[in-house]
mmCIF file of C-alpha atoms in Angstrom:
data_model
loop_
_atom_site.group_PDB
_atom_site.id
_atom_site.type_symbol
_atom_site.label_atom_id
_atom_site.label_comp_id
_atom_site.label_asym_id
_atom_site.label_seq_id
_atom_site.Cartn_x
_atom_site.Cartn_y
_atom_site.Cartn_z
ATOM 1 C CA MET A 264 -33.237 -67.312 -68.579
ATOM 2 C CA ASP A 265 -31.633 -66.367 -65.125
ATOM 3 C CA ASP A 266 -33.561 -65.134 -62.290
ATOM 4 C CA ASP A 267 -31.063 -62.263 -61.994
ATOM 5 C CA THR A 268 -31.609 -60.744 -65.600
ATOM 6 C CA THR A 269 -34.052 -58.288 -66.276
ATOM 7 C CA THR A 270 -35.549 -56.998 -69.470
ATOM 8 C CA ILE A 271 -35.427 -53.220 -70.006
ATOM 9 C CA LYS A 272 -37.929 -51.821 -72.478
ATOM 10 C CA THR A 273 -36.511 -49.297 -74.823
ATOM 11 C CA TYR A 274 -38.756 -47.181 -76.951
ATOM 12 C CA ILE A 275 -37.505 -46.347 -80.169
ATOM 13 C CA LEU A 276 -38.718 -42.907 -81.785
ATOM 14 C CA ARG A 277 -39.543 -43.636 -85.387
ATOM 15 C CA SER A 278 -42.453 -41.341 -86.254
ATOM 16 C CA GLU A 279 -45.102 -39.316 -84.592
ATOM 17 C CA ARG A 280 -47.101 -42.125 -83.417
ATOM 18 C CA ASP A 281 -44.169 -43.078 -81.287
ATOM 19 C CA TRP A 282 -43.931 -39.746 -79.599
ATOM 20 C CA ASP A 283 -46.028 -40.289 -76.622
ATOM 21 C CA LEU A 284 -44.593 -43.385 -75.295
ATOM 22 C CA TRP A 285 -41.054 -42.322 -76.020
ATOM 23 C CA TYR A 286 -41.517 -38.886 -74.464
ATOM 24 C CA ALA A 287 -42.996 -40.576 -71.240
ATOM 25 C CA TYR A 288 -40.082 -43.002 -71.264
ATOM 26 C CA MET A 289 -37.481 -39.961 -71.623
ATOM 27 C CA TYR A 290 -39.397 -37.993 -69.093
ATOM 28 C CA GLY A 291 -39.264 -40.858 -66.592
ATOM 29 C CA PHE A 292 -35.497 -41.301 -67.053
ATOM 30 C CA ALA A 293 -34.967 -37.559 -66.764
ATOM 31 C CA ARG A 294 -36.922 -37.243 -63.805
ATOM 32 C CA SER A 295 -35.293 -40.301 -61.958
ATOM 33 C CA ARG A 296 -31.815 -38.780 -62.733
ATOM 34 C CA ARG A 297 -33.082 -35.324 -61.437
ATOM 35 C CA ILE A 298 -32.111 -33.429 -64.593
ATOM 36 C CA TRP A 299 -35.585 -32.787 -66.089
ATOM 37 C CA ASP A 300 -35.404 -29.066 -65.431
ATOM 38 C CA LEU A 301 -32.264 -28.997 -67.456
ATOM 39 C CA VAL A 302 -33.697 -30.999 -70.521
ATOM 40 C CA ASN A 303 -37.273 -30.034 -70.611
ATOM 41 C CA PRO A 304 -38.150 -29.187 -74.286
ATOM 42 C CA GLU A 305 -40.877 -26.582 -72.957
ATOM 43 C CA ILE A 306 -38.339 -24.387 -71.250
ATOM 44 C CA GLU A 307 -37.379 -21.377 -73.457
ATOM 45 C CA GLY A 308 -33.740 -20.217 -73.456
ATOM 46 C CA GLU A 309 -30.499 -21.967 -71.918
ATOM 47 C CA PRO A 310 -31.027 -24.179 -68.665
ATOM 48 C CA ALA A 311 -29.142 -23.311 -65.618
ATOM 49 C CA PHE A 312 -26.333 -25.884 -65.803
ATOM 50 C CA LEU A 313 -23.966 -26.097 -62.791
ATOM 51 C CA THR A 314 -20.596 -24.822 -63.383
ATOM 52 C CA LYS A 315 -17.348 -26.424 -62.225
ATOM 53 C CA PRO A 316 -16.491 -24.957 -58.833
ATOM 54 C CA PRO A 317 -13.017 -23.211 -58.701
ATOM 55 C CA ARG A 318 -10.506 -24.531 -56.319
ATOM 56 C CA PRO A 319 -9.949 -22.142 -53.352
ATOM 57 C CA THR A 320 -6.677 -20.447 -52.920
ATOM 58 C CA ARG A 321 -4.372 -21.938 -50.421
ATOM 59 C CA PRO A 322 -3.285 -19.638 -47.575
ATOM 60 C CA PRO A 323 0.558 -18.982 -47.093
ATOM 61 C CA PRO A 324 2.296 -21.348 -44.677
ATOM 62 C CA ASP A 325 2.723 -18.592 -42.245
ATOM 63 C CA ALA A 326 -1.219 -17.910 -42.078
ATOM 64 C CA ASP A 327 -2.981 -17.829 -38.867
ATOM 65 C CA VAL A 328 -5.189 -20.711 -37.684
ATOM 66 C CA ILE A 329 -8.274 -18.785 -38.849
ATOM 67 C CA LEU A 330 -7.340 -18.460 -42.391
ATOM 68 C CA LYS A 331 -6.415 -22.274 -42.379
ATOM 69 C CA GLU A 332 -9.651 -23.258 -41.101
ATOM 70 C CA GLU A 333 -11.348 -21.101 -43.676
ATOM 71 C CA TYR A 334 -9.628 -22.710 -46.436
ATOM 72 C CA MET A 335 -10.470 -26.239 -45.120
ATOM 73 C CA MET A 336 -14.075 -25.139 -45.088
ATOM 74 C CA ASP A 337 -13.910 -23.851 -48.448
ATOM 75 C CA LEU A 338 -12.307 -27.213 -49.626
ATOM 76 C CA ALA A 339 -15.252 -29.047 -48.000
ATOM 77 C CA GLU A 340 -17.705 -26.691 -49.621
ATOM 78 C CA ARG A 341 -15.979 -27.405 -53.061
ATOM 79 C CA GLU A 342 -15.856 -31.063 -52.589
ATOM 80 C CA VAL A 343 -19.754 -31.097 -52.124
ATOM 81 C CA ALA A 344 -20.357 -28.652 -55.101
ATOM 82 C CA MET A 345 -17.872 -31.028 -57.178
ATOM 83 C CA TYR A 346 -20.089 -33.959 -56.176
ATOM 84 C CA LYS A 347 -23.118 -32.164 -57.463
ATOM 85 C CA PHE A 348 -21.487 -31.052 -60.469
ATOM 86 C CA ASP A 349 -20.077 -34.481 -61.462
ATOM 87 C CA ARG A 350 -23.527 -36.141 -60.709
ATOM 88 C CA GLU A 351 -25.237 -33.668 -62.897
ATOM 89 C CA GLN A 352 -22.807 -34.059 -65.806
ATOM 90 C CA GLN A 353 -22.737 -38.057 -65.538
ATOM 91 C CA ALA A 354 -26.634 -37.856 -65.540
ATOM 92 C CA LEU A 355 -26.680 -35.572 -68.735
ATOM 93 C CA SER A 356 -24.205 -37.727 -70.385
ATOM 94 C CA GLU A 357 -26.512 -40.807 -69.782
ATOM 95 C CA PHE A 358 -29.605 -38.935 -70.843
ATOM 96 C CA ARG A 359 -27.716 -37.772 -74.090
ATOM 97 C CA ASP A 360 -26.829 -41.508 -74.706
ATOM 98 C CA ARG A 361 -30.095 -42.737 -73.978
ATOM 99 C CA LEU A 362 -31.658 -39.921 -76.432
ATOM 100 C CA VAL A 363 -29.374 -40.483 -79.355
ATOM 101 C CA PHE A 364 -29.751 -44.392 -79.123
ATOM 102 C CA SER A 365 -33.488 -44.186 -78.595
ATOM 103 C CA VAL A 366 -34.343 -42.169 -81.783
ATOM 104 C CA GLN A 367 -34.382 -43.723 -85.260
ATOM 105 C CA HIS A 368 -30.849 -43.049 -87.053
ATOM 106 C CA TYR A 369 -32.400 -41.262 -90.178
ATOM 107 C CA ILE A 370 -34.102 -38.876 -87.669
ATOM 108 C CA MET A 371 -31.065 -38.358 -85.549
ATOM 109 C CA ASN A 372 -28.352 -37.639 -88.145
ATOM 110 C CA ARG A 373 -28.795 -33.920 -88.199
ATOM 111 C CA LEU A 374 -29.317 -33.482 -84.693
ATOM 112 C CA ALA A 375 -26.585 -35.759 -83.031
ATOM 113 C CA ARG A 376 -23.781 -33.046 -83.642
ATOM 114 C CA GLU A 377 -25.525 -30.729 -81.228
ATOM 115 C CA GLU A 378 -23.719 -30.160 -78.002
ATOM 116 C CA HIS A 379 -26.676 -29.912 -75.603
ATOM 117 C CA CYS A 380 -29.128 -32.628 -75.298
ATOM 118 C CA HIS A 381 -32.102 -30.233 -74.390
ATOM 119 C CA VAL A 382 -31.503 -28.647 -78.003
ATOM 120 C CA ILE A 383 -31.803 -32.057 -79.441
ATOM 121 C CA PHE A 384 -34.873 -32.869 -77.365
ATOM 122 C CA LYS A 385 -36.472 -29.537 -78.383
ATOM 123 C CA ALA A 386 -35.607 -30.046 -82.023
ATOM 124 C CA LEU A 387 -37.315 -33.528 -81.899
ATOM 125 C CA LYS A 388 -40.290 -32.028 -80.110
ATOM 126 C CA GLU A 389 -40.971 -29.403 -82.894
ATOM 127 C CA ARG A 390 -40.438 -31.879 -85.495
ATOM 128 C CA LEU A 391 -42.335 -35.114 -84.268
ATOM 129 C CA CYS A 392 -44.767 -34.040 -81.499
ATOM 130 C CA PRO A 393 -48.299 -34.314 -82.664
ATOM 131 C CA THR A 394 -50.113 -30.927 -82.592
ATOM 132 C CA GLU A 395 -53.250 -30.701 -80.786
ATOM 133 C CA LEU A 396 -55.184 -30.598 -84.235
ATOM 134 C CA ASP A 397 -53.286 -33.813 -85.114
ATOM 135 C CA ARG A 398 -54.365 -35.592 -81.947
ATOM 136 C CA ARG A 399 -58.191 -34.418 -82.554
ATOM 137 C CA ARG A 400 -57.990 -35.688 -86.064
ATOM 138 C CA GLU A 401 -56.615 -39.209 -85.028
ATOM 139 C CA VAL A 402 -59.473 -39.268 -82.327
ATOM 140 C CA ARG A 403 -61.980 -38.594 -84.658
ATOM 141 C CA LYS A 404 -60.476 -40.970 -87.157
ATOM 142 C CA ARG A 405 -60.673 -43.686 -84.449
ATOM 143 C CA TRP A 406 -64.304 -42.647 -83.438
ATOM 144 C CA LYS A 407 -65.570 -42.975 -86.987
ATOM 145 C CA ALA A 408 -63.932 -46.500 -87.488
ATOM 146 C CA LEU A 409 -65.512 -47.745 -84.103
ATOM 147 C CA THR A 410 -69.007 -46.163 -85.143
ATOM 148 C CA ASN A 411 -68.983 -47.639 -88.445
ATOM 149 C CA GLY A 412 -68.506 -51.258 -87.297
ATOM 150 C CA PRO A 413 -67.266 -54.324 -88.812
#
């Protein structure tokens, strides 16, 4: 193996037991791309996605210098807004790819047609995230196994 190669651990969501590690993995990925607020399954309603900024209207050729300078400023502001929009869209696309490919196929079949990844993420949470009661049962089960001894 080369010194330049790295191994990336990808967690696959197969059942409720995989939820905690998989969720932490997806959370870290979304936070690193600065889109957690857009894909967080805890948020109710539609996230506030950026919209593509409109192109400013060009002033007529005989316009004065002030109008032309305002147009140039509007173009610069649009360029910054387009950069942010493109960065968000790219991050959402990467997150969706990571989401779809890190979930077992038989789980993802019905959800893959959803347009927004926050809808998929929320549906997965509702379906596979262990409830508080499930977590308590698991802790009790482990405790009993430890106290009974070999």
